[in-house]
Amino acid sequence: MGVLGASGQLGRCLVRAITDAEDVELAFAATRAEIDLCDTGRIGSWLDGFADPADVVVNAAAYTKVDACETESERAYETNALAPAGWARELSSRGIRFFHVSTDYVFPGDGDRPYREEDATEPRTVYGASKRAGEIAVLGTDPTALVIRTSWVFGPGRNFVVAILDQASRRRRGEAEGPLRVVNDQHGAPTHAADLAEALLALARRGRDGAEPVRGLLHLRNAGETTWFDFAREILDRAGYPEIGIEPVPTSAFETAATRPAYSLLSCRRAADLGIEMRDWREALAAYLEGPDRPAALIPGVVEDGSGQDRDLPTRAPVCGAASR
Ligand SMILES: NC(=O)c1ccc[n+]([C@@H]2O[C@H](COP(=O)([O-])OP(=O)(O)OC[C@H]3O[C@@H](n4cnc5c(N)ncnc54)[C@H](OP(=O)(O)O)[C@@H]3O)[C@@H](O)[C@H]2O)c1
């Protein structure tokens, strides 16, 4: 298997899962330094450089800064739509299966039951629109490709869990006061990047086991549902910060360039029918907080405030605002 976006949250988990699996070989783990996703004219010669070609390539690379996409739409479309289409074209011409990762933000967010794969999309942000354009371009180029939509990803890197724990540890050190403020009117489901990586491996194996390879659209996330507010409470309680209060606030409390969907729960019925079911998000969160990717704030003797992680929040900033009272 080959991984594009190998230094991102999902990319890192994929590389580790493939390396740990006895029956799957890592053909390549490409970061931006190896090949820029958008350098589509180079894909062919770059792939030719590998003695053992990949059977499946997963694209975990994307321009994921939701607010920045509003003002950088050219970069968003180039990274999230044009480039994946270029990869789909080159990979399918070589008989290599392509898994491309997309988002719950392709939906408008005004639903009241989990979105199914076949439901109408209506992205309300440039990020969502660019990701939807990517889905169409990839499947239009290679109808055998698999496009996996996921939501609220946490793994190794900057994410909501890290942001909450940074804010909590600042309060414990007396650098900030008052409760955290977290929106309680956006509903969805968190996804542990490591769990998603394992599910993608299971999907890659299907083609080899003689089962029909899965193609088209597929939703994958951890089971259960929540709001950012309840997610934050669970993080604090599980990570040893029960004394830190949270004030529930409406989405309107934070001014953001991109409007987040109020409801973006993905239905995973198709995945369940394929025998792929991910554990409940609470269980996944507990594993994350104790595992190798746990936020720096939880690692004794490292950085108590997680300040070593200097990247912007990838996709969901700011759902947590500091109350600087
Ligand atoms: N994070 C979420 O909450 C969330 C929710 C729903 C769906 N998704 C989707 O899930 C997938 C994985 O997300 P993630 O959270 O793992 O993302 P992430 O941590 O932001 O990682 C994305 C990776 O893509 C790389 N990348 C961006 N542009 C590139 C380019 N032109 N060439 C090469 N590499 C490039 C980035 O490299 P640099 O660090 O060098 O920029 C980064 O390592 C994405 O498709 C995303 O849209 C994410």
PDB file of C-alpha atoms in Angstrom, residues 63-262:
ATOM      1  CA  TYR A  63      -5.812  21.270   2.463  1.00  0.00           C
ATOM      2  CA  THR A  64      -7.730  20.958   5.718  1.00  0.00           C
ATOM      3  CA  LYS A  65      -7.733  24.484   7.156  1.00  0.00           C
ATOM      4  CA  VAL A  66     -11.438  25.140   6.862  1.00  0.00           C
ATOM      5  CA  ASP A  67     -11.359  28.881   7.532  1.00  0.00           C
ATOM      6  CA  ALA A  68      -8.262  29.581   5.427  1.00  0.00           C
ATOM      7  CA  CYS A  69      -9.951  27.819   2.482  1.00  0.00           C
ATOM      8  CA  GLU A  70     -12.541  30.627   2.395  1.00  0.00           C
ATOM      9  CA  THR A  71      -9.869  33.063   1.246  1.00  0.00           C
ATOM     10  CA  GLU A  72      -7.583  30.556  -0.494  1.00  0.00           C
ATOM     11  CA  SER A  73     -10.086  28.831  -2.720  1.00  0.00           C
ATOM     12  CA  GLU A  74      -7.612  28.287  -5.550  1.00  0.00           C
ATOM     13  CA  ARG A  75      -5.306  26.338  -3.273  1.00  0.00           C
ATOM     14  CA  ALA A  76      -8.272  24.460  -1.802  1.00  0.00           C
ATOM     15  CA  TYR A  77      -9.546  23.318  -5.203  1.00  0.00           C
ATOM     16  CA  GLU A  78      -6.091  22.519  -6.509  1.00  0.00           C
ATOM     17  CA  THR A  79      -5.207  20.367  -3.481  1.00  0.00           C
ATOM     18  CA  ASN A  80      -8.598  18.854  -2.733  1.00  0.00           C
ATOM     19  CA  ALA A  81      -9.984  18.327  -6.238  1.00  0.00           C
ATOM     20  CA  LEU A  82      -7.593  18.781  -9.180  1.00  0.00           C
ATOM     21  CA  ALA A  83      -4.653  16.939  -7.649  1.00  0.00           C
ATOM     22  CA  PRO A  84      -6.670  13.887  -6.473  1.00  0.00           C
ATOM     23  CA  ALA A  85      -8.140  13.638  -9.987  1.00  0.00           C
ATOM     24  CA  GLY A  86      -4.604  13.579 -11.404  1.00  0.00           C
ATOM     25  CA  TRP A  87      -3.645  10.784  -9.030  1.00  0.00           C
ATOM     26  CA  ALA A  88      -6.804   8.846  -9.872  1.00  0.00           C
ATOM     27  CA  ARG A  89      -5.964   9.067 -13.593  1.00  0.00           C
ATOM     28  CA  GLU A  90      -2.365   7.943 -13.217  1.00  0.00           C
ATOM     29  CA  LEU A  91      -3.091   5.183 -10.690  1.00  0.00           C
ATOM     30  CA  SER A  92      -6.015   3.687 -12.607  1.00  0.00           C
ATOM     31  CA  SER A  93      -3.902   3.579 -15.802  1.00  0.00           C
ATOM     32  CA  ARG A  94      -1.504   1.358 -13.842  1.00  0.00           C
ATOM     33  CA  GLY A  95      -4.219  -0.832 -12.346  1.00  0.00           C
ATOM     34  CA  ILE A  96      -3.614   0.557  -8.827  1.00  0.00           C
ATOM     35  CA  ARG A  97      -6.677   0.989  -6.609  1.00  0.00           C
ATOM     36  CA  PHE A  98      -7.213   4.487  -5.218  1.00  0.00           C
ATOM     37  CA  PHE A  99      -8.738   5.304  -1.831  1.00  0.00           C
ATOM     38  CA  HIS A 100      -9.468   9.015  -1.445  1.00  0.00           C
ATOM     39  CA  VAL A 101     -10.562  10.546   1.876  1.00  0.00           C
ATOM     40  CA  SER A 102     -13.338  13.132   2.043  1.00  0.00           C
ATOM     41  CA  THR A 103     -15.480  14.847   4.665  1.00  0.00           C
ATOM     42  CA  ASP A 104     -18.868  15.232   6.343  1.00  0.00           C
ATOM     43  CA  TYR A 105     -18.660  18.922   5.350  1.00  0.00           C
ATOM     44  CA  VAL A 106     -19.955  18.056   1.872  1.00  0.00           C
ATOM     45  CA  PHE A 107     -23.415  18.027   3.497  1.00  0.00           C
ATOM     46  CA  PRO A 108     -25.404  21.165   4.297  1.00  0.00           C
ATOM     47  CA  GLY A 109     -25.806  20.264   7.958  1.00  0.00           C
ATOM     48  CA  ASP A 110     -29.521  20.919   8.293  1.00  0.00           C
ATOM     49  CA  GLY A 111     -30.543  17.258   8.397  1.00  0.00           C
ATOM     50  CA  ASP A 112     -32.115  15.426  11.312  1.00  0.00           C
ATOM     51  CA  ARG A 113     -31.028  11.859  10.566  1.00  0.00           C
ATOM     52  CA  PRO A 114     -27.583  10.489   9.695  1.00  0.00           C
ATOM     53  CA  TYR A 115     -26.470  11.322   6.145  1.00  0.00           C
ATOM     54  CA  ARG A 116     -26.236   8.331   3.836  1.00  0.00           C
ATOM     55  CA  GLU A 117     -23.783   8.019   0.961  1.00  0.00           C
ATOM     56  CA  GLU A 118     -26.499   8.646  -1.625  1.00  0.00           C
ATOM     57  CA  ASP A 119     -27.936  11.740   0.068  1.00  0.00           C
ATOM     58  CA  ALA A 120     -27.718  15.021  -1.805  1.00  0.00           C
ATOM     59  CA  THR A 121     -24.640  17.063  -0.981  1.00  0.00           C
ATOM     60  CA  GLU A 122     -24.700  20.810  -0.522  1.00  0.00           C
ATOM     61  CA  PRO A 123     -21.460  22.107   0.905  1.00  0.00           C
ATOM     62  CA  ARG A 124     -21.680  25.479   2.624  1.00  0.00           C
ATOM     63  CA  THR A 125     -17.953  26.217   2.762  1.00  0.00           C
ATOM     64  CA  VAL A 126     -15.137  26.477   0.223  1.00  0.00           C
ATOM     65  CA  TYR A 127     -13.422  23.571   1.998  1.00  0.00           C
ATOM     66  CA  GLY A 128     -16.562  21.410   1.705  1.00  0.00           C
ATOM     67  CA  ALA A 129     -17.133  22.439  -1.911  1.00  0.00           C
ATOM     68  CA  SER A 130     -13.525  21.682  -2.844  1.00  0.00           C
ATOM     69  CA  LYS A 131     -13.756  18.270  -1.172  1.00  0.00           C
ATOM     70  CA  ARG A 132     -17.033  17.550  -2.970  1.00  0.00           C
ATOM     71  CA  ALA A 133     -15.409  18.584  -6.259  1.00  0.00           C
ATOM     72  CA  GLY A 134     -12.638  16.103  -5.390  1.00  0.00           C
ATOM     73  CA  GLU A 135     -15.142  13.286  -4.853  1.00  0.00           C
ATOM     74  CA  ILE A 136     -16.764  13.968  -8.224  1.00  0.00           C
ATOM     75  CA  ALA A 137     -13.431  14.319 -10.018  1.00  0.00           C
ATOM     76  CA  VAL A 138     -11.951  11.142  -8.524  1.00  0.00           C
ATOM     77  CA  LEU A 139     -14.998   8.954  -9.157  1.00  0.00           C
ATOM     78  CA  GLY A 140     -15.519  10.536 -12.583  1.00  0.00           C
ATOM     79  CA  THR A 141     -11.928   9.719 -13.514  1.00  0.00           C
ATOM     80  CA  ASP A 142     -11.846   6.248 -11.944  1.00  0.00           C
ATOM     81  CA  PRO A 143     -15.233   4.696 -11.165  1.00  0.00           C
ATOM     82  CA  THR A 144     -13.446   1.846  -9.339  1.00  0.00           C
ATOM     83  CA  ALA A 145     -11.967   4.289  -6.809  1.00  0.00           C
ATOM     84  CA  LEU A 146     -13.227   4.379  -3.230  1.00  0.00           C
ATOM     85  CA  VAL A 147     -14.066   7.729  -1.615  1.00  0.00           C
ATOM     86  CA  ILE A 148     -14.274   7.530   2.164  1.00  0.00           C
ATOM     87  CA  ARG A 149     -16.065  10.314   4.009  1.00  0.00           C
ATOM     88  CA  THR A 150     -15.170  10.777   7.647  1.00  0.00           C
ATOM     89  CA  SER A 151     -15.677  13.375  10.399  1.00  0.00           C
ATOM     90  CA  TRP A 152     -14.073  15.122  13.404  1.00  0.00           C
ATOM     91  CA  VAL A 153     -10.709  13.349  13.135  1.00  0.00           C
ATOM     92  CA  PHE A 154      -8.331  13.138  16.112  1.00  0.00           C
ATOM     93  CA  GLY A 155      -4.919  11.514  15.943  1.00  0.00           C
ATOM     94  CA  PRO A 156      -1.244  12.485  16.000  1.00  0.00           C
ATOM     95  CA  GLY A 157      -1.223  16.231  15.324  1.00  0.00           C
ATOM     96  CA  ARG A 158      -3.284  19.302  16.106  1.00  0.00           C
ATOM     97  CA  ASN A 159      -6.945  18.538  16.707  1.00  0.00           C
ATOM     98  CA  PHE A 160      -9.847  19.317  19.008  1.00  0.00           C
ATOM     99  CA  VAL A 161      -8.649  17.033  21.820  1.00  0.00           C
ATOM    100  CA  VAL A 162      -5.254  18.729  21.855  1.00  0.00           C
ATOM    101  CA  ALA A 163      -6.871  22.177  21.831  1.00  0.00           C
ATOM    102  CA  ILE A 164      -9.091  21.327  24.792  1.00  0.00           C
ATOM    103  CA  LEU A 165      -6.218  19.891  26.809  1.00  0.00           C
ATOM    104  CA  ASP A 166      -4.006  22.896  26.011  1.00  0.00           C
ATOM    105  CA  GLN A 167      -6.699  25.198  27.350  1.00  0.00           C
ATOM    106  CA  ALA A 168      -7.208  23.021  30.419  1.00  0.00           C
ATOM    107  CA  SER A 169      -3.519  22.862  31.295  1.00  0.00           C
ATOM    108  CA  ARG A 170      -3.201  26.649  30.910  1.00  0.00           C
ATOM    109  CA  ARG A 171      -5.955  27.037  33.488  1.00  0.00           C
ATOM    110  CA  ARG A 172      -4.367  24.581  35.860  1.00  0.00           C
ATOM    111  CA  ARG A 173      -1.111  26.552  35.650  1.00  0.00           C
ATOM    112  CA  GLY A 174      -2.979  29.788  36.303  1.00  0.00           C
ATOM    113  CA  GLU A 175      -2.239  31.232  32.850  1.00  0.00           C
ATOM    114  CA  ALA A 176      -5.942  31.527  32.063  1.00  0.00           C
ATOM    115  CA  GLU A 177      -9.120  31.511  34.113  1.00  0.00           C
ATOM    116  CA  GLY A 178     -12.786  30.762  33.841  1.00  0.00           C
ATOM    117  CA  PRO A 179     -14.540  27.935  32.084  1.00  0.00           C
ATOM    118  CA  LEU A 180     -13.756  26.847  28.557  1.00  0.00           C
ATOM    119  CA  ARG A 181     -16.411  27.910  26.076  1.00  0.00           C
ATOM    120  CA  VAL A 182     -17.418  25.202  23.636  1.00  0.00           C
ATOM    121  CA  VAL A 183     -20.260  25.106  21.142  1.00  0.00           C
ATOM    122  CA  ASN A 184     -23.115  22.774  22.000  1.00  0.00           C
ATOM    123  CA  ASP A 185     -25.266  23.105  18.878  1.00  0.00           C
ATOM    124  CA  GLN A 186     -23.154  21.178  16.371  1.00  0.00           C
ATOM    125  CA  HIS A 187     -23.841  17.451  16.235  1.00  0.00           C
ATOM    126  CA  GLY A 188     -21.566  14.841  14.727  1.00  0.00           C
ATOM    127  CA  ALA A 189     -19.203  12.024  15.579  1.00  0.00           C
ATOM    128  CA  PRO A 190     -15.490  11.965  16.349  1.00  0.00           C
ATOM    129  CA  THR A 191     -13.170   9.620  14.469  1.00  0.00           C
ATOM    130  CA  HIS A 192      -9.967   8.164  15.877  1.00  0.00           C
ATOM    131  CA  ALA A 193      -7.449   8.298  13.021  1.00  0.00           C
ATOM    132  CA  ALA A 194      -5.941   4.972  14.130  1.00  0.00           C
ATOM    133  CA  ASP A 195      -9.343   3.262  13.938  1.00  0.00           C
ATOM    134  CA  LEU A 196      -9.978   4.759  10.515  1.00  0.00           C
ATOM    135  CA  ALA A 197      -6.583   3.519   9.348  1.00  0.00           C
ATOM    136  CA  GLU A 198      -7.439  -0.040  10.463  1.00  0.00           C
ATOM    137  CA  ALA A 199     -10.770   0.159   8.638  1.00  0.00           C
ATOM    138  CA  LEU A 200      -8.971   1.288   5.465  1.00  0.00           C
ATOM    139  CA  LEU A 201      -6.598  -1.660   5.762  1.00  0.00           C
ATOM    140  CA  ALA A 202      -9.574  -3.999   6.049  1.00  0.00           C
ATOM    141  CA  LEU A 203     -11.005  -2.461   2.876  1.00  0.00           C
ATOM    142  CA  ALA A 204      -7.689  -2.875   1.059  1.00  0.00           C
ATOM    143  CA  ARG A 205      -7.570  -6.547   2.056  1.00  0.00           C
ATOM    144  CA  ARG A 206     -11.030  -7.196   0.614  1.00  0.00           C
ATOM    145  CA  GLY A 207      -9.823  -6.934  -2.961  1.00  0.00           C
ATOM    146  CA  ARG A 208      -7.190  -9.550  -2.295  1.00  0.00           C
ATOM    147  CA  ASP A 209      -9.364 -11.996  -0.399  1.00  0.00           C
ATOM    148  CA  GLY A 210     -11.384 -12.610  -3.528  1.00  0.00           C
ATOM    149  CA  ALA A 211     -14.244 -10.448  -2.292  1.00  0.00           C
ATOM    150  CA  GLU A 212     -15.463  -7.763  -4.678  1.00  0.00           C
ATOM    151  CA  PRO A 213     -13.386  -4.571  -4.070  1.00  0.00           C
ATOM    152  CA  VAL A 214     -15.467  -1.802  -2.527  1.00  0.00           C
ATOM    153  CA  ARG A 215     -15.910   1.203  -4.798  1.00  0.00           C
ATOM    154  CA  GLY A 216     -17.853   4.463  -4.808  1.00  0.00           C
ATOM    155  CA  LEU A 217     -18.735   6.376  -1.646  1.00  0.00           C
ATOM    156  CA  LEU A 218     -18.388   4.999   1.863  1.00  0.00           C
ATOM    157  CA  HIS A 219     -18.908   6.626   5.259  1.00  0.00           C
ATOM    158  CA  LEU A 220     -16.571   5.707   8.125  1.00  0.00           C
ATOM    159  CA  ARG A 221     -16.429   7.175  11.645  1.00  0.00           C
ATOM    160  CA  ASN A 222     -16.494   5.947  15.212  1.00  0.00           C
ATOM    161  CA  ALA A 223     -19.888   4.790  16.484  1.00  0.00           C
ATOM    162  CA  GLY A 224     -22.152   6.993  18.588  1.00  0.00           C
ATOM    163  CA  GLU A 225     -22.769  10.699  18.285  1.00  0.00           C
ATOM    164  CA  THR A 226     -22.127  13.820  20.305  1.00  0.00           C
ATOM    165  CA  THR A 227     -21.711  17.597  20.304  1.00  0.00           C
ATOM    166  CA  TRP A 228     -18.393  19.447  20.618  1.00  0.00           C
ATOM    167  CA  PHE A 229     -19.489  20.417  24.151  1.00  0.00           C
ATOM    168  CA  ASP A 230     -20.099  16.831  25.279  1.00  0.00           C
ATOM    169  CA  PHE A 231     -16.945  15.704  23.486  1.00  0.00           C
ATOM    170  CA  ALA A 232     -14.960  18.322  25.418  1.00  0.00           C
ATOM    171  CA  ARG A 233     -16.476  17.218  28.752  1.00  0.00           C
ATOM    172  CA  GLU A 234     -15.552  13.619  28.032  1.00  0.00           C
ATOM    173  CA  ILE A 235     -11.977  14.645  27.116  1.00  0.00           C
ATOM    174  CA  LEU A 236     -11.490  16.619  30.335  1.00  0.00           C
ATOM    175  CA  ASP A 237     -12.977  13.929  32.563  1.00  0.00           C
ATOM    176  CA  ARG A 238     -10.984  11.138  30.976  1.00  0.00           C
ATOM    177  CA  ALA A 239      -7.721  13.074  30.846  1.00  0.00           C
ATOM    178  CA  GLY A 240      -7.740  14.019  34.530  1.00  0.00           C
ATOM    179  CA  TYR A 241      -9.130  17.555  34.364  1.00  0.00           C
ATOM    180  CA  PRO A 242     -12.560  17.081  36.012  1.00  0.00           C
ATOM    181  CA  GLU A 243     -12.295  20.411  37.827  1.00  0.00           C
ATOM    182  CA  ILE A 244     -12.175  22.441  34.607  1.00  0.00           C
ATOM    183  CA  GLY A 245     -15.615  23.844  33.807  1.00  0.00           C
ATOM    184  CA  ILE A 246     -17.111  24.263  30.361  1.00  0.00           C
ATOM    185  CA  GLU A 247     -19.676  26.824  29.374  1.00  0.00           C
ATOM    186  CA  PRO A 248     -21.924  25.664  26.526  1.00  0.00           C
ATOM    187  CA  VAL A 249     -22.257  28.347  23.862  1.00  0.00           C
ATOM    188  CA  PRO A 250     -24.034  28.595  20.512  1.00  0.00           C
ATOM    189  CA  THR A 251     -22.088  28.536  17.240  1.00  0.00           C
ATOM    190  CA  SER A 252     -22.798  32.243  16.902  1.00  0.00           C
ATOM    191  CA  ALA A 253     -20.533  32.907  19.906  1.00  0.00           C
ATOM    192  CA  PHE A 254     -17.479  32.502  17.670  1.00  0.00           C
ATOM    193  CA  GLU A 255     -16.911  34.408  14.491  1.00  0.00           C
ATOM    194  CA  THR A 256     -15.387  32.098  11.915  1.00  0.00           C
ATOM    195  CA  ALA A 257     -14.811  32.612   8.212  1.00  0.00           C
ATOM    196  CA  ALA A 258     -16.473  29.282   7.385  1.00  0.00           C
ATOM    197  CA  THR A 259     -19.861  28.223   8.732  1.00  0.00           C
ATOM    198  CA  ARG A 260     -19.793  24.803  10.381  1.00  0.00           C
ATOM    199  CA  PRO A 261     -22.707  22.434   9.782  1.00  0.00           C
ATOM    200  CA  ALA A 262     -25.103  22.108  12.714  1.00  0.00           C
TER     201      ALA A 262
END
